[in-house]
XYZ file of C-alpha atoms in Angstrom:
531
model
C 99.375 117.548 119.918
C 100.287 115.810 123.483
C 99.078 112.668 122.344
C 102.089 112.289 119.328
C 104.593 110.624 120.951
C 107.234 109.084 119.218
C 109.029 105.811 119.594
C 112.839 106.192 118.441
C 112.867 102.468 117.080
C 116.038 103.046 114.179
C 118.790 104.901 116.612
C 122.185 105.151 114.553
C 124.962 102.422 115.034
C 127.723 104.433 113.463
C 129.639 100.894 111.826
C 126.280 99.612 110.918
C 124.404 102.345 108.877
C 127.055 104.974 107.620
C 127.081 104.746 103.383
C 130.227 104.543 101.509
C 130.552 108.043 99.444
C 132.334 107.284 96.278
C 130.687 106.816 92.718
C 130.540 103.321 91.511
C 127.604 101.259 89.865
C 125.306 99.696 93.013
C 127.487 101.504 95.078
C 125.814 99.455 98.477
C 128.480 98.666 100.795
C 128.703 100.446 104.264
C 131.877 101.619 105.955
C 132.371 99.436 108.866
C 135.482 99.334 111.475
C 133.748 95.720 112.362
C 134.782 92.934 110.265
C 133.278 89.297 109.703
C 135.998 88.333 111.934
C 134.667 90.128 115.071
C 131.094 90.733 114.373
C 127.863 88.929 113.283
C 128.611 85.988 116.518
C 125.848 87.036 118.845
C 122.398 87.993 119.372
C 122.960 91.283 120.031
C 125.068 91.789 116.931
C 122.530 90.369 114.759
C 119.826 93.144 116.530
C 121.956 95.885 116.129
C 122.392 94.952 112.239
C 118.902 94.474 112.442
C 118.188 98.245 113.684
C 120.752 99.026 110.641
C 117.743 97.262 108.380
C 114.815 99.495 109.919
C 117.281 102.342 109.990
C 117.992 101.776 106.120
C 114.153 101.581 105.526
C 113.831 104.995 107.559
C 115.848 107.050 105.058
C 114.937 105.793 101.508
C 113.104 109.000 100.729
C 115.088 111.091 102.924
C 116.236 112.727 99.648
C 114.827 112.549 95.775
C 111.081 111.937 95.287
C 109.487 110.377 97.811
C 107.326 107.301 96.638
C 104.157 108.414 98.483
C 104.490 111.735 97.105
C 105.439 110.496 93.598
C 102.256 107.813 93.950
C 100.204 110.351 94.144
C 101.574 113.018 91.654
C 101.167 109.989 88.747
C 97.580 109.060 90.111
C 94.587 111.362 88.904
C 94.671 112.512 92.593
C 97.374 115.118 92.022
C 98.985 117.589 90.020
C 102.837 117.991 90.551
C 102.189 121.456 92.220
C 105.426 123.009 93.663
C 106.341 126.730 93.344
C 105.710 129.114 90.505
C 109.349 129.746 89.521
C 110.488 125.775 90.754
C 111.760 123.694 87.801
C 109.539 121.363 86.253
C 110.101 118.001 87.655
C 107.018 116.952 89.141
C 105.620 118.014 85.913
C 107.795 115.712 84.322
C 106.488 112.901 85.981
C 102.728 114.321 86.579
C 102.386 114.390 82.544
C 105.003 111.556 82.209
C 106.850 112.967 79.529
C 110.894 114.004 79.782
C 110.211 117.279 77.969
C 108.823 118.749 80.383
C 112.204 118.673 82.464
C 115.086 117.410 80.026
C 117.932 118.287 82.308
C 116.091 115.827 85.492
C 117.585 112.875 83.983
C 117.883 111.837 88.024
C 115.019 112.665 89.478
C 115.175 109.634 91.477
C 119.086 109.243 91.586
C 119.152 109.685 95.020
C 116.122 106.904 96.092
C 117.706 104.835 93.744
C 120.697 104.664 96.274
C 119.336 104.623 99.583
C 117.041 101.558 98.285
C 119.903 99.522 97.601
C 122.055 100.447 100.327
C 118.708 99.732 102.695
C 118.955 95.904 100.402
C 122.225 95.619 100.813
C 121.961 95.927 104.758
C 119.120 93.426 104.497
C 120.875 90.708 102.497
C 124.015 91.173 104.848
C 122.248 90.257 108.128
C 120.674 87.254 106.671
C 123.268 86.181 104.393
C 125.079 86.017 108.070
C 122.208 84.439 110.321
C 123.765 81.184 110.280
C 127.342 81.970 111.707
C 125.133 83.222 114.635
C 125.613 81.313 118.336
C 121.418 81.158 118.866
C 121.752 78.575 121.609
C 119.522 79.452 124.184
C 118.066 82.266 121.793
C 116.463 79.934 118.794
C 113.241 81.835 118.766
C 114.821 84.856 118.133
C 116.783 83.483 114.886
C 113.815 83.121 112.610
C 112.320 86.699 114.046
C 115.352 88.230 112.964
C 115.185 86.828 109.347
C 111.764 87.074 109.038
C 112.185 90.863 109.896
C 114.733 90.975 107.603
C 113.299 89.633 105.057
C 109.822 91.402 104.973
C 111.957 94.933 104.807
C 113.738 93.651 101.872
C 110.512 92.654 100.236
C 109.094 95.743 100.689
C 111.777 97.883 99.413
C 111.955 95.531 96.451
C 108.142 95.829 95.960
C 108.636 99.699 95.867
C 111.577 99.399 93.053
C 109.659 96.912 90.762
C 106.609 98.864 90.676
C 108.359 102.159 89.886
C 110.946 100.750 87.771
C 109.786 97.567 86.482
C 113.397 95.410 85.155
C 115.987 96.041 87.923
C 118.727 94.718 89.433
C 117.820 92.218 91.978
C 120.517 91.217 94.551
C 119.995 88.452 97.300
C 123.590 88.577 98.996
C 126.093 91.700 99.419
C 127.116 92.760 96.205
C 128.212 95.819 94.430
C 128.826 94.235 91.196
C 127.327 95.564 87.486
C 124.899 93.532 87.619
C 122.308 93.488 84.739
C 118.208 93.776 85.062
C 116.513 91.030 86.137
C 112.788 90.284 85.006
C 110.072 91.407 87.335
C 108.796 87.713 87.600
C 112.317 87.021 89.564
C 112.227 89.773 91.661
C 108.370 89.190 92.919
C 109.335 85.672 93.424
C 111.873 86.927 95.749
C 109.379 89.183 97.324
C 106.815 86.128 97.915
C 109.019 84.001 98.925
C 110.609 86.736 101.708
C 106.631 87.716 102.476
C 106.355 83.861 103.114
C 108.558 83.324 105.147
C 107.597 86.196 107.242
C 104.429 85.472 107.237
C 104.683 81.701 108.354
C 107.848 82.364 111.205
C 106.876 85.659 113.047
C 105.292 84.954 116.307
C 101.280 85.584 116.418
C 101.476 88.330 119.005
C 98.088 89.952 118.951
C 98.340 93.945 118.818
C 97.021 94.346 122.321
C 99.546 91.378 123.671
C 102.563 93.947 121.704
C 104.745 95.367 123.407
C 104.834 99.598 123.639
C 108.550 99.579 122.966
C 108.204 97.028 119.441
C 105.545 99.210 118.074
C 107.197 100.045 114.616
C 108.725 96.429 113.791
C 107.425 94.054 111.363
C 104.527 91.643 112.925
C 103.009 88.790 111.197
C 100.026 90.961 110.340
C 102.311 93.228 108.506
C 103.792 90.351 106.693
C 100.089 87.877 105.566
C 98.660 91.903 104.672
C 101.796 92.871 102.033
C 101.018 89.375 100.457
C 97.663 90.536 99.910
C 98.838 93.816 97.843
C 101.582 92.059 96.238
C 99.181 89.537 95.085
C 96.677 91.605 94.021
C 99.359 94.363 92.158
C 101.254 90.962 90.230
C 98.579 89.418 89.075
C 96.692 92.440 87.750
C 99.801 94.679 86.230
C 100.679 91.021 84.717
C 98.091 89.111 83.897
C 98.988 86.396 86.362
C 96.637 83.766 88.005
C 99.173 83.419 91.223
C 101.907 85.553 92.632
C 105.129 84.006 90.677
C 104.512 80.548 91.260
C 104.464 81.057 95.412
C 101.297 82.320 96.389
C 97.698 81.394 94.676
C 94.392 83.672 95.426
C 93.330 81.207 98.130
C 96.405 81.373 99.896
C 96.464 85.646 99.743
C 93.251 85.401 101.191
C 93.395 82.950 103.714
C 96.444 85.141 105.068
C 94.084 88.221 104.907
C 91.316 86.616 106.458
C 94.278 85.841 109.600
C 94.742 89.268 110.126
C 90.859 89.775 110.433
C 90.526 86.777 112.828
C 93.696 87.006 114.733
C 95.567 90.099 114.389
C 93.345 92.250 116.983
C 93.916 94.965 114.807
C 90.900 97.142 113.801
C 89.396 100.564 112.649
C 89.466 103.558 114.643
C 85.877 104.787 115.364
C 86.653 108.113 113.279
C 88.366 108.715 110.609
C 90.048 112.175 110.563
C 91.440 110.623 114.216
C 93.866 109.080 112.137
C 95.357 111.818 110.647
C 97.610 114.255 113.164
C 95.375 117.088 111.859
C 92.484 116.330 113.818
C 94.805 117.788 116.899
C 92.933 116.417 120.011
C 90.771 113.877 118.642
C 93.979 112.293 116.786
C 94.327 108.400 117.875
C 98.277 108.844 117.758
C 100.751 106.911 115.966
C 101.189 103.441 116.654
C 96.824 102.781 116.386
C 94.801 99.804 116.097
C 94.583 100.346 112.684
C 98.023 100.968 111.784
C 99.252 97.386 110.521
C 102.654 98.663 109.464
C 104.239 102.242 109.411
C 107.603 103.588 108.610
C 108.701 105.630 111.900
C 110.319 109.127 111.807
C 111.582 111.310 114.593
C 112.251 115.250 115.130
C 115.805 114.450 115.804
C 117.153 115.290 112.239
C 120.303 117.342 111.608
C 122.832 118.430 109.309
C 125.119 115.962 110.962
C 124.609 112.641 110.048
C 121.618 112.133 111.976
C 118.517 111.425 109.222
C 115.458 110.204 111.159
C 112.881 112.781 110.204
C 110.005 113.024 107.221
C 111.967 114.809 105.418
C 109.722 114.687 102.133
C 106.573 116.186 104.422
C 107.196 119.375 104.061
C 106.455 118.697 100.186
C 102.720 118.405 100.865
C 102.019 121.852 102.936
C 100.904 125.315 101.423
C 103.445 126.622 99.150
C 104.995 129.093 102.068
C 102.205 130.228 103.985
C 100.445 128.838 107.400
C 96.835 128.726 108.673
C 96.555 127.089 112.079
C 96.657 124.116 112.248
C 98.460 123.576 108.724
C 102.385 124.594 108.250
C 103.645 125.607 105.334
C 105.467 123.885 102.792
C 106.676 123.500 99.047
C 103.146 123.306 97.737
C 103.769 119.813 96.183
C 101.011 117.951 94.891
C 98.244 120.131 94.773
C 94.711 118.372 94.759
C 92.853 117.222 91.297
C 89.216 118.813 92.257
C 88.065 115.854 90.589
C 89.123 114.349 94.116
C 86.887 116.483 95.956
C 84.062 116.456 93.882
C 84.287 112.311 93.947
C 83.184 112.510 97.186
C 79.376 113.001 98.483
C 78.965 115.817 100.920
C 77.708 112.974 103.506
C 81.133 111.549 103.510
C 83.525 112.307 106.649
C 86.557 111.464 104.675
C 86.468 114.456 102.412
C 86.801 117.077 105.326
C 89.301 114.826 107.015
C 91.635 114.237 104.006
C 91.515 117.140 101.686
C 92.079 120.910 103.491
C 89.371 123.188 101.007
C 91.011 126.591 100.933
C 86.989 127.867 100.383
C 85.787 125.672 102.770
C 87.714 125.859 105.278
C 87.781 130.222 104.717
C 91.884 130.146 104.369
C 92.867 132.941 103.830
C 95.076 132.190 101.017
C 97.342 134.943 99.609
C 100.234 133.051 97.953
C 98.681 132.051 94.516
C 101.287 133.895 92.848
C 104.216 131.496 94.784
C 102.460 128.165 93.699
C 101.866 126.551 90.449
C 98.919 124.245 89.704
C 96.950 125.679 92.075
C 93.869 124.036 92.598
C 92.265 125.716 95.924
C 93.302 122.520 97.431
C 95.737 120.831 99.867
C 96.591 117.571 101.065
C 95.356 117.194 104.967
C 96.557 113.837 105.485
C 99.929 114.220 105.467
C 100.406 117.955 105.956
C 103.230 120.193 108.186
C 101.555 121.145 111.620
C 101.870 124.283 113.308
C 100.453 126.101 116.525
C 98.316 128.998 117.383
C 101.163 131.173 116.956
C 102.752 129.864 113.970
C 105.196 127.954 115.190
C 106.170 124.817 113.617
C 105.008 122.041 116.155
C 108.019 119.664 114.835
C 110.457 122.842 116.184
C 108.443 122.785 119.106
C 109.920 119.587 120.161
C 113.213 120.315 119.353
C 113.535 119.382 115.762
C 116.498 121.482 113.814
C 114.033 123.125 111.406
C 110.525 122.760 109.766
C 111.802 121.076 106.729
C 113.898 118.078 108.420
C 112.276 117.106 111.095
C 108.724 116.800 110.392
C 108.129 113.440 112.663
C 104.741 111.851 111.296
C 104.686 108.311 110.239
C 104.069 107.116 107.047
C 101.466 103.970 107.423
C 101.820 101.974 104.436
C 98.983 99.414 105.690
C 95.778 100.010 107.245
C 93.252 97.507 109.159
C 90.941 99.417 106.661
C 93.057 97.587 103.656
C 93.244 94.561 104.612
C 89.380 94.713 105.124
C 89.246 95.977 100.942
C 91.554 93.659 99.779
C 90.085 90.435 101.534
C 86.710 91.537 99.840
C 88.489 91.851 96.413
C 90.313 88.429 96.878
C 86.295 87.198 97.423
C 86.119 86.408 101.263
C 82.784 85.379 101.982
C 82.604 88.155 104.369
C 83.112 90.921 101.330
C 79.779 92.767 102.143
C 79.986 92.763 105.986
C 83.960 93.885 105.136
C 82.961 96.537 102.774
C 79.889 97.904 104.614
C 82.649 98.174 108.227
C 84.538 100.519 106.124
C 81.633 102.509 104.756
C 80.363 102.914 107.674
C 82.318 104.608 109.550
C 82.491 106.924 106.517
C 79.191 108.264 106.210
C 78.434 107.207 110.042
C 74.600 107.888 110.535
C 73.997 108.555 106.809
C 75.920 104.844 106.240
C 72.847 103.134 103.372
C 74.335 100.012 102.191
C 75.729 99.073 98.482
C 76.239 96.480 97.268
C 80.223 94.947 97.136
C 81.356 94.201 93.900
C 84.939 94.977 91.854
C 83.704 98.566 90.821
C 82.600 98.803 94.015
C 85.403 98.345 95.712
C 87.733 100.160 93.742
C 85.872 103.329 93.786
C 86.130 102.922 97.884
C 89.299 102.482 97.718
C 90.015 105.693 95.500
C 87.683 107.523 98.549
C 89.231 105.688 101.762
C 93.011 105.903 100.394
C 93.454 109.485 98.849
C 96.673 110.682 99.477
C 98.463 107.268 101.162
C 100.271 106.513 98.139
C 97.846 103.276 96.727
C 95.973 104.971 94.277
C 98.143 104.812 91.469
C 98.970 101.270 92.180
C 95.218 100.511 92.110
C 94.765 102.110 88.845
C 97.665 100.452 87.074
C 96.438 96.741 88.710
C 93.555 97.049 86.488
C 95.850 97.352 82.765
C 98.030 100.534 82.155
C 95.230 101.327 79.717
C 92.742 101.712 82.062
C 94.746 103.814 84.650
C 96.344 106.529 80.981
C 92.307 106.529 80.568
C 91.428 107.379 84.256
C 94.710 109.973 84.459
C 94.707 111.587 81.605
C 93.077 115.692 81.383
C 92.752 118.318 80.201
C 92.120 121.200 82.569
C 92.560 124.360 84.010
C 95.195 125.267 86.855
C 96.735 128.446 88.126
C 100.321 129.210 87.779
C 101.785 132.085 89.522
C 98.423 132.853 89.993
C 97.889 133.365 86.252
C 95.062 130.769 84.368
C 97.373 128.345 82.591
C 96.188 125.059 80.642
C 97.340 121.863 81.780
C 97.423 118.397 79.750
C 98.040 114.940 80.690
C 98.242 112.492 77.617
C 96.963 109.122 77.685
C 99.498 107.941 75.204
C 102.607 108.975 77.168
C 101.571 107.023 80.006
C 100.815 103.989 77.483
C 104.181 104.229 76.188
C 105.931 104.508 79.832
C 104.008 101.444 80.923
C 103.409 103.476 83.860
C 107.131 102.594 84.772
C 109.582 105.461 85.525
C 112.746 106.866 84.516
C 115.919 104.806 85.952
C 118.242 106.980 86.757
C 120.832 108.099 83.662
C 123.692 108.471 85.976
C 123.467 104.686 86.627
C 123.039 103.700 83.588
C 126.196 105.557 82.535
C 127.812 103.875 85.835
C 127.002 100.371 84.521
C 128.682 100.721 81.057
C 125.231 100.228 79.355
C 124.178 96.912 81.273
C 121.640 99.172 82.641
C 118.485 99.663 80.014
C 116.312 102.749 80.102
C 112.576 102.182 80.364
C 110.446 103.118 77.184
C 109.249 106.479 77.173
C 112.325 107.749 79.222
């Protein structure tokens, strides 16, 4: 574990990231002792309200559901796992139906938040770029709003997808403002991707510095378009992303990270993941395009830097070097195992097998939907001893500060999705990825859409894209390819459990928007169907 080191990018600026605490509808705007008056005049104050962007970004799932965890709970990836006698949330949104949980009427109440307070630090900084004295710093002016920009497109991309009609705020606001339609907001997000895209300087990943290793890069920018493309136009039934972007242009963007970026795939794929211990290719890899960066440095005191929704993932309360324990979140679908052939590295490297492994396993009657298997991508680490490796390095407790990053975009995606978008590479693409995969038992298939999307159920288990990719192809499709009938254990008794097709169909796939701020909004606010 020498090789994770970590990078504190987001450090806190007290008058730029504290939240205001009282209850009011969009309730976005910090508590600042700065004013407009005496702040927002230099370069450094635009990078220090730039940090409180990153630092915004850092904590959206520091509390609620986390959306990689919650991606992968609605996918057929996942059960919603979780202790025996824990209430019945993840079930809720596992089986999509509010029975299951009546009284979680804010399950994501508290995401729901921290994403618009992370907006609302976004649209301050470049609603104030232009009272900025650049001279002698020009470059620097469209970096900063390009940054900017890209984070608020991101955390809008999150809230559309899980929420569908929302409020959608360009400039500081905490007003009741009423839903706007999903076409707006991805115009928004294509237009900030754009710009990104088109003004951040084509530094190479090599040429990067150590020290920026965390911030936005074009790469990160032309590779979103890609996935925003491809999620509009399928969920929607578009032919371009809201008027901005067309297929040619999504592509020609991927194919610039290909050509340009001098990003690229590790040679082995558990290396990616911390659990492979010594053979891990650390954070901050040639293949990591973009990541969300945590730290150890957690506390009860203001201070929220770690993965805080980790912990989720691990073995409902037991360890077995080198996995921690944890809430037992998410167990496994064996259907995820089974997908894969026995030739196939990923498998081993992204799913921990209880039988395969020969874990000793003895707290069946703790977890419920247990399925004999555990995440291994994103699991809590501990040492010979049993000692939680994020204490280890100082970190107040297992649960807070867990310290892996989250990549949200791999070289390995941008490969997939210029193949989809029909580069004339696609089979050369396809068969890189595949490759590495089965290594010397790599036989070549041939690329097409099936193709590709079964890959990309294999390559991204667990990374929060599956869903996403199911719903792209027509909410039908994805109830059909979610929807069970099976047997789990609960409490280590053999229970039943039941996904229906036709509550996802009615949902839309779209989730519940919090009750608490729809009651805060006098009714402006509309519930999504199903919820």
């Amino acid at each position: 574990m020498r090789n994770i080191h970590k990078i504190i990018l987001a450090f806190s600026v007290s008058s730029l990231t504290l939240g205001a605490c009282t209850d009011s509808f969009l309730d976005t705007e910090p508590i600042t002792d700065l004013t407009e008056s005496n702040f927002y005049r230099t370069p450094d104050d635009a990078y220090k309200a730039l940090v409180g962007c990153y630092d915004g970004l850092q904590i959206i799932w520091a509390d609620g559901v986390s959306f990689p965890v919650a991606s992968e709970i609605l996918s057929d990836n996942a059960f919603g796992g979780t202790g025996a006698s824990d209430g019945f949330g993840y079930q809720m949104l596992d089986e999509f139906d509010k029975n299951r949980s009546p009284a979680d009427q804010d399950l994501f109440g508290a995401n729901w938040d921290a994403y618009y307070r992370a907006v609302y630090r976004c649209n301050v900084l470049i609603g104030k770029i232009d009272q900025i004295n650049w001279t002698g710093n020009e470059a620097l002016r469209k970096t900063y709003e390009a940054e900017a920009r890209y984070l608020r497109a991101f955390l809008y991309f999150d809230m559309v997808r899980l929420w569908g009609n929302i409020p959608l705020l360009t400039e500081p606001s905490s007003g009741n403002v009423p839903q706007a339609s999903p076409e707006e907001v991805y115009k928004v997000i294509a237009q900030d991707l754009k710009f990104a895209a088109d003004n951040l300087p084509a530094t190479s990943y090599a040429a990067q510095q150590a020290n920026t290793r965390g911030r936005v890069t074009k790469w990160a920018a032309q590779a979103l378009i890609g996935r925003v493309y491809l999620y509009y136009t399928g969920y929607y039934g578009k032919p371009d992303l809201a008027g901005v972007v067309t297929q040619a242009q999504a592509l020609a963007y991927l194919e610039d990270v290909v050509s340009k970026s001098g990003h690229g795939l590790v040679e082995d794929f558990a290396s990616l993941w911390p659990a492979s211990l010594a053979k891990y290719a650390g954070e901050d890899n040639k293949e990591t395009v973009f990541a969300i960066k945590y730290t150890y440095t957690s506390d009860y005191n203001g201070n929220t830097d770690g993965n805080h929704w980790l912990v989720m993932l691990g073995m409902r309360e037991q360890y077995s070097f080198p996995y921690g324990n944890g809430w037992g979140g998410a167990t496994v679908n064996p259907e995820l195992w089974q997908a894969y052939s026995a030739n196939d590295t990923r498998r081993g490297a992204s799913i921990i097998s209880i039988a395969e492994e020969k874990i000793k396993f003895v707290n069946q009657s703790k977890q419920r939907e247990y399925t004999g298997y555990y995440n291994k991508k994103y699991t809590p680490l501990v040492d010979e001893t049993g000692k939680s490796i994020a204490v280890s390095f100082g970190a107040t407790n297992f649960m807070i500060g867990q310290f892996q990053d989250y990549t949200a975009i791999r070289y390995a995606d941008v490969l997939l999705m210029a193949a989809e978008l029909g580069s004339p590479n696609a089979q050369a693409y396809f068969d890189q990825v595949r490759r590495r995969a089965y290594k010397d038992k790599f036989t070549s298939l041939a690329v097409s859409k099936s193709s590709l999307l079964q890959e990309r159920y294999l390559e991204f288990a667990y990374e929060g894209i599956r869903y996403w990719d199911l719903l792209r192809q027509g909410v039908e499709v994805a109830a059909s390819a979610i929807a069970e009938t099976t047997t789990v254990l609960n409490g280590g008794a053999t229970a039943t459990k039941t996904i229906s097709a036709a509550k996802i169909t009615q949902t839309r796939g779209l989730q519940q928007i919090p009750y608490t701020q729809i009651t805060l909004s006098n009714g402006v606010l509309k519930q999504n169907a199903g919820w």
